[in-house]
Amino acid sequence: MLFLLILVMLAGGICALLAERVDARLPRWIALITIVIDAGLAATLGSTPLSPDALAALQGAPEPSAWLVVEQYAWVPRFGISLLLAVDGLGLLLLVLTLLLGAIAVLASWQEVTRRQGFFEANLLWTLGGVIGVFCALDLFAFFVFWEVMLVPMYFLIAIWGHEQRAYAAMKFFLFTQISGLLMLLAVVGLVWTHYAATGDWTFNYFALLGAAAGSPWAGWLMLGFLIAFLVKLPSVPFHSWLPDAHTQAPTAGSVLLAGILLKTGGYGLIRFVVPLFPDASVEFAFPAMLLGALSVVYGGVLAFAQDDFKRLVAYSSISHMGFVLLGVFAFNELALQGAIMQMVAHGLSTAALFMLAGALQHRLHTRDMSRMGGLWNQAPRMGVFALFFVVASLGMPGLGNFVGEFLVLLGAFQAQVALTVAAALGLVVAAVYALVLMQRAFYGPPGSAILGMADFDGRETGTMAAMVLGLLVLGVHPQPVFDLTAPMVRVLLATLGGTP
């Protein structure tokens, strides 16, 4: 079933590419139908017990019952490479987020993309296919392949359909991600070689490699190879400079995918690979990692406040919000880890909505400069209501998902590092400032020169925004199902650390 999820996305991309020759409107419908089919398949995950073959593939797993679906296919047996796909509560949660935001990305580009629509939708679906592979692959070689698969089509989305400086932004994105990916590949090879030297067995199997680095003098360096790759994608200071350019120049659908999904692969990598594969090295690096998280929270917020460009402000705010994820993961307690996971999901919804809003404004006004806006609330009241909701969600309004995530992260991190947690909490104050400044400059005050005659949200845009509003409300009012879904994974992770508080 997991392999089928990936194949459907890849096949849907090919169909969308070919359909443009028949009718230019067909590719977007094919893309939407493909995602709906994948969502139907995903709804069946975990509904049947694991087969004997699946249980055999889990040999070495700390808690096999935590896994909902497991599949394994032979690939390069000579070197211990297989297509090992598995999903637990964390993976399932991120798969649902991927499919939801994938559909929203298609709808966001419905009228914006008017040239080469087939190739556009193909790249969008191939990016989603790569992301699904990243969230499912537990063979480290297959994981690296899917990591690369999701990056190449995203490069094309920025480079071809981006804005005025798209070539520069796409190349910067590509270089940052490829160089960091190369470091991860070297770390993967180093970890596999360490296991081979100890056991005489070649394997890239995640479960077999758990504990392989224990006692190795190279464990810290191998951990850094994985860590840097994931910090670049998160992104964290000082590896963040690609993000504002990529977000600003990307088309709306590209920004939705980047902010809502691709950044989450960084947080997922920290939780799934860095800490379990290198528990001792992770504990030793906990303070520097939490320091980088706190710096990202404050630094991203301060730079967001300094922006005049709507999309650039939201991009820097993403650096700030994802800093909470880094802070929560390396606090090494259940509260902080659950908060980091909730923050990833809630940030995916709120920031994707803000980028969709920014894209709608740019499509109508042909500018991202907030000094040319102003008075938008009277001109476009539906847009103003949604903007206010997602702005207050982003700054952590109680009753919404973002508040739950940030509150739990701070509560858990306070048990580990008081000073860094207090510093990160200052980011909440900065967030309130830049969020309210955004609303004031764009939606209140005298009308700007660019807004005369601007159309409000139509039914398609209102519907997609309402879906994300509902998601954040459910996460904020009733988050317990998310905690229950991810609790087995969190318990295993903490047990791996030997009960580190």
PDB file of N, CA, C and O in Angstrom, residues 332-379:
ATOM      1  N   PHE A 332      14.381  16.362  24.963  1.00  0.00           N
ATOM      2  CA  PHE A 332      14.380  14.958  25.355  1.00  0.00           C
ATOM      3  C   PHE A 332      13.406  14.641  26.495  1.00  0.00           C
ATOM      4  O   PHE A 332      13.766  13.983  27.468  1.00  0.00           O
ATOM      5  N   ASN A 333      12.193  15.129  26.394  1.00  0.00           N
ATOM      6  CA  ASN A 333      11.136  14.675  27.295  1.00  0.00           C
ATOM      7  C   ASN A 333       9.826  14.648  26.518  1.00  0.00           C
ATOM      8  O   ASN A 333       9.708  15.234  25.437  1.00  0.00           O
ATOM      9  N   GLU A 334       8.845  13.953  27.067  1.00  0.00           N
ATOM     10  CA  GLU A 334       7.621  13.692  26.322  1.00  0.00           C
ATOM     11  C   GLU A 334       6.853  14.965  25.993  1.00  0.00           C
ATOM     12  O   GLU A 334       6.332  15.118  24.879  1.00  0.00           O
ATOM     13  N   LEU A 335       6.770  15.883  26.920  1.00  0.00           N
ATOM     14  CA  LEU A 335       6.047  17.131  26.659  1.00  0.00           C
ATOM     15  C   LEU A 335       6.634  17.871  25.465  1.00  0.00           C
ATOM     16  O   LEU A 335       5.918  18.305  24.561  1.00  0.00           O
ATOM     17  N   ALA A 336       7.962  18.038  25.473  1.00  0.00           N
ATOM     18  CA  ALA A 336       8.612  18.804  24.418  1.00  0.00           C
ATOM     19  C   ALA A 336       8.518  18.101  23.072  1.00  0.00           C
ATOM     20  O   ALA A 336       8.294  18.740  22.034  1.00  0.00           O
ATOM     21  N   LEU A 337       8.672  16.771  23.054  1.00  0.00           N
ATOM     22  CA  LEU A 337       8.600  16.036  21.798  1.00  0.00           C
ATOM     23  C   LEU A 337       7.188  16.078  21.209  1.00  0.00           C
ATOM     24  O   LEU A 337       7.015  16.282  20.002  1.00  0.00           O
ATOM     25  N   GLN A 338       6.184  15.898  22.050  1.00  0.00           N
ATOM     26  CA  GLN A 338       4.806  16.007  21.557  1.00  0.00           C
ATOM     27  C   GLN A 338       4.523  17.422  21.072  1.00  0.00           C
ATOM     28  O   GLN A 338       3.823  17.625  20.072  1.00  0.00           O
ATOM     29  N   GLY A 339       5.062  18.417  21.771  1.00  0.00           N
ATOM     30  CA  GLY A 339       4.889  19.794  21.320  1.00  0.00           C
ATOM     31  C   GLY A 339       5.556  20.052  19.985  1.00  0.00           C
ATOM     32  O   GLY A 339       5.016  20.762  19.124  1.00  0.00           O
ATOM     33  N   ALA A 340       6.753  19.486  19.773  1.00  0.00           N
ATOM     34  CA  ALA A 340       7.456  19.665  18.501  1.00  0.00           C
ATOM     35  C   ALA A 340       6.661  19.061  17.350  1.00  0.00           C
ATOM     36  O   ALA A 340       6.567  19.650  16.260  1.00  0.00           O
ATOM     37  N   ILE A 341       6.080  17.881  17.569  1.00  0.00           N
ATOM     38  CA  ILE A 341       5.272  17.248  16.523  1.00  0.00           C
ATOM     39  C   ILE A 341       4.027  18.078  16.230  1.00  0.00           C
ATOM     40  O   ILE A 341       3.673  18.321  15.063  1.00  0.00           O
ATOM     41  N   MET A 342       3.347  18.542  17.285  1.00  0.00           N
ATOM     42  CA  MET A 342       2.171  19.383  17.084  1.00  0.00           C
ATOM     43  C   MET A 342       2.539  20.680  16.373  1.00  0.00           C
ATOM     44  O   MET A 342       1.795  21.164  15.499  1.00  0.00           O
ATOM     45  N   GLN A 343       3.695  21.247  16.700  1.00  0.00           N
ATOM     46  CA  GLN A 343       4.128  22.479  16.058  1.00  0.00           C
ATOM     47  C   GLN A 343       4.360  22.267  14.565  1.00  0.00           C
ATOM     48  O   GLN A 343       4.024  23.128  13.746  1.00  0.00           O
ATOM     49  N   MET A 344       4.916  21.120  14.198  1.00  0.00           N
ATOM     50  CA  MET A 344       5.135  20.840  12.777  1.00  0.00           C
ATOM     51  C   MET A 344       3.811  20.822  12.017  1.00  0.00           C
ATOM     52  O   MET A 344       3.680  21.399  10.930  1.00  0.00           O
ATOM     53  N   VAL A 345       2.819  20.140  12.580  1.00  0.00           N
ATOM     54  CA  VAL A 345       1.529  20.018  11.884  1.00  0.00           C
ATOM     55  C   VAL A 345       0.815  21.367  11.838  1.00  0.00           C
ATOM     56  O   VAL A 345       0.331  21.792  10.777  1.00  0.00           O
ATOM     57  N   ALA A 346       0.743  22.050  12.971  1.00  0.00           N
ATOM     58  CA  ALA A 346       0.023  23.331  13.022  1.00  0.00           C
ATOM     59  C   ALA A 346       0.714  24.382  12.168  1.00  0.00           C
ATOM     60  O   ALA A 346       0.052  25.159  11.460  1.00  0.00           O
ATOM     61  N   HIS A 347       2.036  24.418  12.213  1.00  0.00           N
ATOM     62  CA  HIS A 347       2.767  25.376  11.374  1.00  0.00           C
ATOM     63  C   HIS A 347       2.529  25.089   9.894  1.00  0.00           C
ATOM     64  O   HIS A 347       2.404  26.020   9.085  1.00  0.00           O
ATOM     65  N   GLY A 348       2.435  23.801   9.538  1.00  0.00           N
ATOM     66  CA  GLY A 348       2.161  23.470   8.151  1.00  0.00           C
ATOM     67  C   GLY A 348       0.861  24.077   7.657  1.00  0.00           C
ATOM     68  O   GLY A 348       0.785  24.591   6.535  1.00  0.00           O
ATOM     69  N   LEU A 349      -0.162  24.058   8.499  1.00  0.00           N
ATOM     70  CA  LEU A 349      -1.459  24.616   8.098  1.00  0.00           C
ATOM     71  C   LEU A 349      -1.450  26.138   8.105  1.00  0.00           C
ATOM     72  O   LEU A 349      -1.864  26.781   7.131  1.00  0.00           O
ATOM     73  N   SER A 350      -0.982  26.752   9.192  1.00  0.00           N
ATOM     74  CA  SER A 350      -1.077  28.211   9.314  1.00  0.00           C
ATOM     75  C   SER A 350      -0.172  28.927   8.322  1.00  0.00           C
ATOM     76  O   SER A 350      -0.588  29.912   7.685  1.00  0.00           O
ATOM     77  N   THR A 351       1.054  28.450   8.158  1.00  0.00           N
ATOM     78  CA  THR A 351       1.971  29.144   7.253  1.00  0.00           C
ATOM     79  C   THR A 351       1.619  28.883   5.797  1.00  0.00           C
ATOM     80  O   THR A 351       1.766  29.781   4.956  1.00  0.00           O
ATOM     81  N   ALA A 352       1.148  27.690   5.474  1.00  0.00           N
ATOM     82  CA  ALA A 352       0.676  27.448   4.109  1.00  0.00           C
ATOM     83  C   ALA A 352      -0.471  28.393   3.766  1.00  0.00           C
ATOM     84  O   ALA A 352      -0.545  28.925   2.643  1.00  0.00           O
ATOM     85  N   ALA A 353      -1.360  28.632   4.727  1.00  0.00           N
ATOM     86  CA  ALA A 353      -2.470  29.561   4.490  1.00  0.00           C
ATOM     87  C   ALA A 353      -1.959  30.984   4.267  1.00  0.00           C
ATOM     88  O   ALA A 353      -2.458  31.702   3.390  1.00  0.00           O
ATOM     89  N   LEU A 354      -0.977  31.406   5.062  1.00  0.00           N
ATOM     90  CA  LEU A 354      -0.438  32.756   4.890  1.00  0.00           C
ATOM     91  C   LEU A 354       0.258  32.914   3.543  1.00  0.00           C
ATOM     92  O   LEU A 354       0.163  33.968   2.904  1.00  0.00           O
ATOM     93  N   PHE A 355       0.955  31.866   3.098  1.00  0.00           N
ATOM     94  CA  PHE A 355       1.584  31.953   1.775  1.00  0.00           C
ATOM     95  C   PHE A 355       0.543  31.944   0.662  1.00  0.00           C
ATOM     96  O   PHE A 355       0.726  32.599  -0.371  1.00  0.00           O
ATOM     97  N   MET A 356      -0.528  31.205   0.852  1.00  0.00           N
ATOM     98  CA  MET A 356      -1.600  31.241  -0.135  1.00  0.00           C
ATOM     99  C   MET A 356      -2.229  32.634  -0.183  1.00  0.00           C
ATOM    100  O   MET A 356      -2.560  33.154  -1.261  1.00  0.00           O
ATOM    101  N   LEU A 357      -2.380  33.255   0.971  1.00  0.00           N
ATOM    102  CA  LEU A 357      -2.898  34.615   1.041  1.00  0.00           C
ATOM    103  C   LEU A 357      -1.957  35.582   0.335  1.00  0.00           C
ATOM    104  O   LEU A 357      -2.389  36.446  -0.448  1.00  0.00           O
ATOM    105  N   ALA A 358      -0.649  35.439   0.590  1.00  0.00           N
ATOM    106  CA  ALA A 358       0.339  36.309  -0.057  1.00  0.00           C
ATOM    107  C   ALA A 358       0.316  36.111  -1.565  1.00  0.00           C
ATOM    108  O   ALA A 358       0.414  37.079  -2.338  1.00  0.00           O
ATOM    109  N   GLY A 359       0.178  34.850  -2.006  1.00  0.00           N
ATOM    110  CA  GLY A 359       0.116  34.594  -3.439  1.00  0.00           C
ATOM    111  C   GLY A 359      -1.123  35.180  -4.080  1.00  0.00           C
ATOM    112  O   GLY A 359      -1.068  35.708  -5.198  1.00  0.00           O
ATOM    113  N   ALA A 360      -2.258  35.096  -3.371  1.00  0.00           N
ATOM    114  CA  ALA A 360      -3.490  35.688  -3.902  1.00  0.00           C
ATOM    115  C   ALA A 360      -3.353  37.199  -4.045  1.00  0.00           C
ATOM    116  O   ALA A 360      -3.810  37.792  -5.034  1.00  0.00           O
ATOM    117  N   LEU A 361      -2.726  37.844  -3.059  1.00  0.00           N
ATOM    118  CA  LEU A 361      -2.510  39.288  -3.146  1.00  0.00           C
ATOM    119  C   LEU A 361      -1.579  39.644  -4.299  1.00  0.00           C
ATOM    120  O   LEU A 361      -1.834  40.596  -5.052  1.00  0.00           O
ATOM    121  N   GLN A 362      -0.506  38.879  -4.459  1.00  0.00           N
ATOM    122  CA  GLN A 362       0.418  39.182  -5.544  1.00  0.00           C
ATOM    123  C   GLN A 362      -0.233  38.965  -6.909  1.00  0.00           C
ATOM    124  O   GLN A 362       0.001  39.729  -7.847  1.00  0.00           O
ATOM    125  N   HIS A 363      -1.067  37.921  -7.017  1.00  0.00           N
ATOM    126  CA  HIS A 363      -1.745  37.656  -8.279  1.00  0.00           C
ATOM    127  C   HIS A 363      -2.693  38.794  -8.646  1.00  0.00           C
ATOM    128  O   HIS A 363      -2.831  39.143  -9.825  1.00  0.00           O
ATOM    129  N   ARG A 364      -3.319  39.402  -7.626  1.00  0.00           N
ATOM    130  CA  ARG A 364      -4.266  40.481  -7.883  1.00  0.00           C
ATOM    131  C   ARG A 364      -3.592  41.838  -8.017  1.00  0.00           C
ATOM    132  O   ARG A 364      -3.983  42.663  -8.853  1.00  0.00           O
ATOM    133  N   LEU A 365      -2.585  42.095  -7.161  1.00  0.00           N
ATOM    134  CA  LEU A 365      -1.993  43.434  -7.078  1.00  0.00           C
ATOM    135  C   LEU A 365      -0.668  43.557  -7.812  1.00  0.00           C
ATOM    136  O   LEU A 365      -0.185  44.677  -8.014  1.00  0.00           O
ATOM    137  N   HIS A 366      -0.077  42.415  -8.167  1.00  0.00           N
ATOM    138  CA  HIS A 366       1.237  42.394  -8.828  1.00  0.00           C
ATOM    139  C   HIS A 366       2.310  43.056  -7.964  1.00  0.00           C
ATOM    140  O   HIS A 366       3.230  43.712  -8.478  1.00  0.00           O
ATOM    141  N   THR A 367       2.173  42.913  -6.682  1.00  0.00           N
ATOM    142  CA  THR A 367       3.189  43.430  -5.757  1.00  0.00           C
ATOM    143  C   THR A 367       3.092  42.657  -4.441  1.00  0.00           C
ATOM    144  O   THR A 367       2.021  42.151  -4.085  1.00  0.00           O
ATOM    145  N   ARG A 368       4.249  42.577  -3.747  1.00  0.00           N
ATOM    146  CA  ARG A 368       4.276  42.000  -2.404  1.00  0.00           C
ATOM    147  C   ARG A 368       4.613  43.068  -1.360  1.00  0.00           C
ATOM    148  O   ARG A 368       4.743  42.769  -0.177  1.00  0.00           O
ATOM    149  N   ASP A 369       4.762  44.291  -1.826  1.00  0.00           N
ATOM    150  CA  ASP A 369       5.185  45.394  -0.959  1.00  0.00           C
ATOM    151  C   ASP A 369       3.997  45.870  -0.118  1.00  0.00           C
ATOM    152  O   ASP A 369       3.003  46.383  -0.643  1.00  0.00           O
ATOM    153  N   MET A 370       4.104  45.705   1.208  1.00  0.00           N
ATOM    154  CA  MET A 370       2.995  46.083   2.080  1.00  0.00           C
ATOM    155  C   MET A 370       2.758  47.584   2.130  1.00  0.00           C
ATOM    156  O   MET A 370       1.668  48.037   2.476  1.00  0.00           O
ATOM    157  N   SER A 371       3.769  48.387   1.770  1.00  0.00           N
ATOM    158  CA  SER A 371       3.583  49.836   1.757  1.00  0.00           C
ATOM    159  C   SER A 371       2.625  50.277   0.653  1.00  0.00           C
ATOM    160  O   SER A 371       2.100  51.394   0.691  1.00  0.00           O
ATOM    161  N   ARG A 372       2.394  49.416  -0.330  1.00  0.00           N
ATOM    162  CA  ARG A 372       1.467  49.735  -1.416  1.00  0.00           C
ATOM    163  C   ARG A 372       0.082  49.141  -1.167  1.00  0.00           C
ATOM    164  O   ARG A 372      -0.799  49.235  -2.010  1.00  0.00           O
ATOM    165  N   MET A 373      -0.080  48.488  -0.039  1.00  0.00           N
ATOM    166  CA  MET A 373      -1.376  47.898   0.293  1.00  0.00           C
ATOM    167  C   MET A 373      -2.116  48.839   1.237  1.00  0.00           C
ATOM    168  O   MET A 373      -2.276  50.008   0.959  1.00  0.00           O
ATOM    169  N   GLY A 374      -2.590  48.351   2.348  1.00  0.00           N
ATOM    170  CA  GLY A 374      -3.360  49.186   3.260  1.00  0.00           C
ATOM    171  C   GLY A 374      -4.828  49.216   2.869  1.00  0.00           C
ATOM    172  O   GLY A 374      -5.180  49.240   1.690  1.00  0.00           O
ATOM    173  N   GLY A 375      -5.701  49.192   3.876  1.00  0.00           N
ATOM    174  CA  GLY A 375      -7.131  49.291   3.614  1.00  0.00           C
ATOM    175  C   GLY A 375      -7.740  48.074   2.961  1.00  0.00           C
ATOM    176  O   GLY A 375      -8.861  48.139   2.442  1.00  0.00           O
ATOM    177  N   LEU A 376      -7.039  46.940   2.979  1.00  0.00           N
ATOM    178  CA  LEU A 376      -7.549  45.754   2.299  1.00  0.00           C
ATOM    179  C   LEU A 376      -8.805  45.189   2.964  1.00  0.00           C
ATOM    180  O   LEU A 376      -9.591  44.503   2.318  1.00  0.00           O
ATOM    181  N   TRP A 377      -8.974  45.452   4.257  1.00  0.00           N
ATOM    182  CA  TRP A 377     -10.135  44.875   4.945  1.00  0.00           C
ATOM    183  C   TRP A 377     -11.444  45.361   4.320  1.00  0.00           C
ATOM    184  O   TRP A 377     -12.372  44.579   4.108  1.00  0.00           O
ATOM    185  N   ASN A 378     -11.530  46.626   4.009  1.00  0.00           N
ATOM    186  CA  ASN A 378     -12.743  47.167   3.387  1.00  0.00           C
ATOM    187  C   ASN A 378     -12.898  46.691   1.958  1.00  0.00           C
ATOM    188  O   ASN A 378     -14.009  46.465   1.484  1.00  0.00           O
ATOM    189  N   GLN A 379     -11.777  46.519   1.263  1.00  0.00           N
ATOM    190  CA  GLN A 379     -11.825  46.111  -0.135  1.00  0.00           C
ATOM    191  C   GLN A 379     -12.122  44.610  -0.274  1.00  0.00           C
ATOM    192  O   GLN A 379     -12.817  44.192  -1.195  1.00  0.00           O
TER     193      GLN A 379
END
